[in-house]
Each structure stands twice: as C-alpha cells, then as structure tokens.
Coordinates of C-alpha atoms in Angstrom, one line a residue:
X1159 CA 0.0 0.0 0.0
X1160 CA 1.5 3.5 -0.7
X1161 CA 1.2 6.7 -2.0
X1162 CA -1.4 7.5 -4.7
X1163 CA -4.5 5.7 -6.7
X1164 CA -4.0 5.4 -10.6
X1165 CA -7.3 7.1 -10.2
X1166 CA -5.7 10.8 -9.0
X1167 CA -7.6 12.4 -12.3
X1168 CA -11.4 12.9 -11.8
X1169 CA -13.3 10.3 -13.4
X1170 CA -15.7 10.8 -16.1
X1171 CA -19.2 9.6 -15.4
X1172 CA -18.9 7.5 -18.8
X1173 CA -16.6 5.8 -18.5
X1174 CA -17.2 4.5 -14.8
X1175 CA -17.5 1.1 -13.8
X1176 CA -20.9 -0.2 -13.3
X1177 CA -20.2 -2.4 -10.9
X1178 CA -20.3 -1.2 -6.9
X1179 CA -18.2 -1.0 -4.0
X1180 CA -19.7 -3.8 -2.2
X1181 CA -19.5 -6.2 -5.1
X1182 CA -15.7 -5.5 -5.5
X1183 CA -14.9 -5.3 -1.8
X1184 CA -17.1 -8.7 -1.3
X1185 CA -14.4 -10.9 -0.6
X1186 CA -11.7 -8.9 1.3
X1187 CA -8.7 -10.9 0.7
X1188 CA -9.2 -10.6 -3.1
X1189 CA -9.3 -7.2 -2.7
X1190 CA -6.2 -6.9 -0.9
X1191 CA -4.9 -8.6 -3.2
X1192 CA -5.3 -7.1 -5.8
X1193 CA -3.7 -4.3 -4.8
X1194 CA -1.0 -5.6 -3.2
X1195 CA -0.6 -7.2 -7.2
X1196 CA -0.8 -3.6 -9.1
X1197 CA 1.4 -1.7 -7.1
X1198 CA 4.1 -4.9 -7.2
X1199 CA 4.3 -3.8 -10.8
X1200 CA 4.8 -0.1 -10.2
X1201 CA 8.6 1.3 -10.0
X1202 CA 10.2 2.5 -7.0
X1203 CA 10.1 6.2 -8.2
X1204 CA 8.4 9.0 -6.8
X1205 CA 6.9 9.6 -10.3
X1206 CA 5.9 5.8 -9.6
X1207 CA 4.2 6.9 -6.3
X1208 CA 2.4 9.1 -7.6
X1209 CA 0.6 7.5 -10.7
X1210 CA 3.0 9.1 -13.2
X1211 CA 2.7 12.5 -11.9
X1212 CA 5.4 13.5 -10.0
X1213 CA 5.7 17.1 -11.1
X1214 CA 2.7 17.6 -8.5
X1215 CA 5.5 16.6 -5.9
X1216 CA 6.8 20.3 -4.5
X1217 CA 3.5 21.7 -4.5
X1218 CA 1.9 19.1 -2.9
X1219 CA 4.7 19.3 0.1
X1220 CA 4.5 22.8 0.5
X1221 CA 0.8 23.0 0.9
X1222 CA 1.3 20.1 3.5
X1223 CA 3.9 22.1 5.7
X1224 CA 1.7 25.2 5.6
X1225 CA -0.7 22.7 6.9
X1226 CA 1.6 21.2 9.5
X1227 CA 3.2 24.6 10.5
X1228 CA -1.0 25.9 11.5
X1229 CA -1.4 22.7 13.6
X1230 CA 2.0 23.2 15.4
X1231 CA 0.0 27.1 16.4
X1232 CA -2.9 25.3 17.9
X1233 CA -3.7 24.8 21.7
X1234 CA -2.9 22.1 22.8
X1235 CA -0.2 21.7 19.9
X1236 CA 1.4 18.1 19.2
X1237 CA 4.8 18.2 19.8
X1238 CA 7.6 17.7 17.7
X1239 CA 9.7 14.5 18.5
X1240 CA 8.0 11.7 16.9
X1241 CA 5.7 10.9 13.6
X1242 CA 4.3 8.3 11.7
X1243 CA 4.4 7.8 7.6
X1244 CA 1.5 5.8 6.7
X1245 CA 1.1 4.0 3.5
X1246 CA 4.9 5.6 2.9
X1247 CA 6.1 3.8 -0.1
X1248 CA 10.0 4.6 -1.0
X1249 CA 9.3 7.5 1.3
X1250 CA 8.5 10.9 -0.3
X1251 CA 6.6 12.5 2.6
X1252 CA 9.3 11.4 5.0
X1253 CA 11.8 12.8 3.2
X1254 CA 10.9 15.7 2.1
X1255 CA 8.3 16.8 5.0
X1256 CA 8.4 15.0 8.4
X1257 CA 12.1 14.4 8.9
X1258 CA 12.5 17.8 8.6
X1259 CA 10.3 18.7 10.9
X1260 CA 10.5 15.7 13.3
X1261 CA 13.3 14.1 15.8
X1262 CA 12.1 10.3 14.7
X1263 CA 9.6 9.4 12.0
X1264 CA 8.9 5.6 11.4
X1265 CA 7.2 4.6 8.1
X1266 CA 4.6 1.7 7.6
X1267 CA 5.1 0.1 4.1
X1268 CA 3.5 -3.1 2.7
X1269 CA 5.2 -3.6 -0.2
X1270 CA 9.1 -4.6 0.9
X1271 CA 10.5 -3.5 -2.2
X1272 CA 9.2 0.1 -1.3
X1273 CA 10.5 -0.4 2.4
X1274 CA 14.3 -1.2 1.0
X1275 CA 14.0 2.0 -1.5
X1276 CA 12.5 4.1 1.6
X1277 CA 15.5 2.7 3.8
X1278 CA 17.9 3.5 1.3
X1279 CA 16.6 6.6 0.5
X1280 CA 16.1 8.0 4.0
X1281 CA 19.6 6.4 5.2
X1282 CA 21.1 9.9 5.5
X1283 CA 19.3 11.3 8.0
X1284 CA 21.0 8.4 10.6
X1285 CA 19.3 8.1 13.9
X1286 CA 15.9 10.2 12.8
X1287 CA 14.6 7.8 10.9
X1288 CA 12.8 5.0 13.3
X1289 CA 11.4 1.9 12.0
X1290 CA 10.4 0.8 8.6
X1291 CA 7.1 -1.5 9.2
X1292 CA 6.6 -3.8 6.2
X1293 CA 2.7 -3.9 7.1
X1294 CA -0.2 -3.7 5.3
X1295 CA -2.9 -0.8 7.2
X1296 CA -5.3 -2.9 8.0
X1297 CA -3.3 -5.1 10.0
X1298 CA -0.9 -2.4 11.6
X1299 CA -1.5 -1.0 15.1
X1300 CA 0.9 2.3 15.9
X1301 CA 2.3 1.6 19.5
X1302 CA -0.6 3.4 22.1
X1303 CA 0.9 6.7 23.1
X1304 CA 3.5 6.9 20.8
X1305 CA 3.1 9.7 17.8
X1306 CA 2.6 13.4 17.5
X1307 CA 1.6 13.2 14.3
X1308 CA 0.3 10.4 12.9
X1309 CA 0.2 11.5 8.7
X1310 CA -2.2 9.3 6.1
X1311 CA -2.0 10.7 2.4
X1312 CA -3.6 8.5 -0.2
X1313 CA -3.6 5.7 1.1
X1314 CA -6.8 4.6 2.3
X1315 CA -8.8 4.4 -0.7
X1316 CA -7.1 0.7 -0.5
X1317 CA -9.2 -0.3 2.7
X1318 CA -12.4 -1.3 3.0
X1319 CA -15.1 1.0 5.3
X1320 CA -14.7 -1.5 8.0
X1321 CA -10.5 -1.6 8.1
X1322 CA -10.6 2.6 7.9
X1323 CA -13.0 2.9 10.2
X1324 CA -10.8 0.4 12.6
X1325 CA -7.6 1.8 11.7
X1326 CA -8.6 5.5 12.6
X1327 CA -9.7 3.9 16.4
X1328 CA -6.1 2.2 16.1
X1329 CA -4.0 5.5 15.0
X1330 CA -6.4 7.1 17.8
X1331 CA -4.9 5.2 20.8
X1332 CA -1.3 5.6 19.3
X1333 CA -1.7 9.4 19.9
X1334 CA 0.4 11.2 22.6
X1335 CA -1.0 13.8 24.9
X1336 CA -2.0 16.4 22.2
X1337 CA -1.0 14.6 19.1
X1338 CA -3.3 14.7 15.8
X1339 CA -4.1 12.6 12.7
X1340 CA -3.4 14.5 9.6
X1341 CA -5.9 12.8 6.8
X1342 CA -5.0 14.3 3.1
X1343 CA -6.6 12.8 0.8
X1344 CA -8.8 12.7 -3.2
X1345 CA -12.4 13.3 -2.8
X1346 CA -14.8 13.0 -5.7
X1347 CA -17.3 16.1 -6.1
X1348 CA -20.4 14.1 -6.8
X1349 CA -21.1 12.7 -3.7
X1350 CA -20.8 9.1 -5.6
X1351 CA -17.5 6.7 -4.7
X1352 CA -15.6 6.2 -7.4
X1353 CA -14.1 2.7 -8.2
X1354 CA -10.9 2.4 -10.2
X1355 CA -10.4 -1.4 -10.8
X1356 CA -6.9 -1.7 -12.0
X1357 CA -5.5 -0.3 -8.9
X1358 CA -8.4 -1.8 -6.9
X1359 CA -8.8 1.3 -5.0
X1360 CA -11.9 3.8 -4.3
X1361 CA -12.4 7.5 -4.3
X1362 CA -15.0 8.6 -1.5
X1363 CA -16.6 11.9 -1.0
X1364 CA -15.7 13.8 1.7
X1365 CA -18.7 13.5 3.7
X1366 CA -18.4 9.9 3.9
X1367 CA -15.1 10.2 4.9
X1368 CA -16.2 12.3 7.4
X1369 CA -19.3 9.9 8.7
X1370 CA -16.5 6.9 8.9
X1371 CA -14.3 9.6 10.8
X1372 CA -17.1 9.9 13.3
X1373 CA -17.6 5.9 13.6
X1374 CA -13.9 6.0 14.5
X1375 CA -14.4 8.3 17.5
X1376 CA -12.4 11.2 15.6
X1377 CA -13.3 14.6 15.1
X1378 CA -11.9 17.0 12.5
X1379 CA -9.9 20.5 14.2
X1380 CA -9.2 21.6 10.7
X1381 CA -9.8 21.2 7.3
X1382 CA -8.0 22.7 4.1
X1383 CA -8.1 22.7 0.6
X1384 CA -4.5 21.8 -1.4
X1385 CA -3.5 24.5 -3.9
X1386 CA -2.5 24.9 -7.3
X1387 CA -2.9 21.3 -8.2
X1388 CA -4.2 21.2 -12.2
X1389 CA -7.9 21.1 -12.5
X1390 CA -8.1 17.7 -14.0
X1391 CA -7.2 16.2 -10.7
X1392 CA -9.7 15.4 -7.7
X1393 CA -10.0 18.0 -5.3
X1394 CA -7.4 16.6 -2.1
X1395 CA -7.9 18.2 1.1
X1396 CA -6.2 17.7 4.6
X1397 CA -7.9 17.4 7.5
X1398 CA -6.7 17.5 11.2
X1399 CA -7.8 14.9 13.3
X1400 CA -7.9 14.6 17.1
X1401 CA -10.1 11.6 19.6
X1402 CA -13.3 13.0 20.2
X1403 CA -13.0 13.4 24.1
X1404 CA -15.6 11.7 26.2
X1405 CA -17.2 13.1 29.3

C-alpha cells in the first residue's frame, strides 16, 4: 500500500465502472490482493508513487507544511519529536516533510520493495529515521501513546469501510497527549464513490469520509483545501484529526 491511486484524475461519469463498491470489496482478501498485485508492478520512483505524476511533488509538500506549520499554532499543539508515515512507499513525505520537521519518524510500508528503497533513500538522516514497518494498514497497530503526528496521504482508498474505520480507532490510541491525525486525501465532487479497478482502490466523497471519521471516535480540528494542483485532478484536502474526548 502506498502513496497515490492510478485514479488521481477525476473520473468521467462515462466511463465508470458499473459495478459497486460492495461487489468489488465482497471478498476482502481478493481485494487486498489485488492491490497488493498492481502496485508490485509499479517502480520504486516518486513519479511511480504518484501514478506518473510527480511534477505535483513540490507543490503538494509545501501545501502540506503550511498545513503542518497551522497545527503546530494550535492549543494544545502536538509536539515535535516523533511521527508516523503511513502507507509511505520509498518514502517521499518522510523525506521531504516529516524528517525535517520531526526528531524520529517511522514509516509503515506493505510492499518490501518500497521499504528497501525508503530505507535506502532515507539512510542519510541516521538516527531520525525510526522503523520501517513492512505492514499492510489494515493489519498495523501504531504503538498506544506513541506519535505526535500520525500523517495518512492516499492511502486509504485501499481499505475497506470497515478496516478505515478500525484503523482511525487504532491511530487514535497511538496518539500522545495532544497529538493529531493528519488525513490528506482525493475526494470526488459528486457525492458518488468512485471505483478504479486496475489499482483496486476507491475515491470517496468527503462526507463519507467524514461519517467513517465519526464511527472511528475522531473529530476533524481543521480542514484545508490543497492548492494549485491542475484542475483535471480530484479535489485533495487535509484534514486535522484529534479523539473525540468523552465526558
């Protein structure tokens, strides 16, 4: 699992798939792997990561440490020493965004040719860079109480409902005292879900993202547009996620 869907440009309404979410998400492990299949065909580039369009790369970072720089201003703020990179493939967010910015960041990779490349690619920065978990998201569990920032970017298109919903309650309790989710993310503009069935992944609209959010006990703190990306792509925004806190 890693960066971006093959389905990054909107999709036209003609040439969808007929068939539904439910009937390709049936039988899970299928699903899986599927997925896990496409994107063991796809090279270890960040051009690779990011269905062929890498030149989205710089902007796409910048908008996410403006992002990151407004959550460091809010009350309580996370703190700074530890992140997570989820769905990280050779890692391009690590590199060029959280290391920077954090003391450790560990990565969480299914496919192990993308953990070597991210290992070898990240060597550099010594000490900072934590572990590499060659894991699949619906079957990782961040250590309870570990991360400040816990960063998904497309990515979760690949799980079901169930396993995002599931996940978000597991990233939840791997949250320190003040630490957030940060969700960026495609979201189709018709309020359907898209299905794109070479990759095996979906495109949801944001308020179902936001009604599995709320099954996961999350609540959003902030929510932003990305900028400047061509207008032939989805619309990706990044939202800020902390535990809802019970009474």
């Amino acid at each position: 699992m890693t960066q971006i869907s093959t389905n990054i440009k909107e999709t036209n309404a003609d040439d969808s798939e007929q068939a539904t979410v439910e009937e390709i998400q049936v039988d899970t492990e299928s699903y899986y792997n599927n997925s896990k299949t496409y994107w063991s065909t796809v090279v270890p580039t960040v051009d690779g990561m990011l269905g062929g369009f890498g030149s989205i790369s710089f902007i796409d970072i910048r908008g996410s440490e403006q992002f990151l720089k407004h959550l460091f201003k809010q009350k309580p703020a996370p703190g700074r020493k530890r992140a997570l990179d989820c769905g990280a493939g050779i890692g391009r967010i690590s590199k060029e965004l959280l290391l920077p910015m954090f003391e450790h960041v560990d990565l969480a990779e299914q496919n192990e040719e993308f953990c070597q490349a991210a290992r070898s690619n990240l060597a550099d920065y010594g000490s900072k860079l934590g572990t590499v978990f060659n894991s699949a998201l619906q079957d990782f569990a961040p250590e309870e109480g570990r991360y400040d920032i816990i960063w998904i970017q497309w990515v979760l298109g690949y799980l079901t409902e169930e396993d995002t919903v599931q996940f978000f309650i597991r990233c939840a309790k791997g949250l320190t005292r003040g630490g957030m989710i940060v969700l960026k993310e495609n979201f189709t503009t018709n309020n359907e879900v898209d299905i794109d069935r070479m990759d095996c992944s979906v495109t949801r609209p944001l308020l179902q993202m936001k009604q599995l959010l709320n099954q996961a006990g999350v609540r959003v703190v902030r929510e932003q547009r990305q900028s400047s990306f061509p207008k032939e792509l989805y619309p990706v925004y990044m939202l800020a996620l902390r535990p809802v806190i019970k009474n």
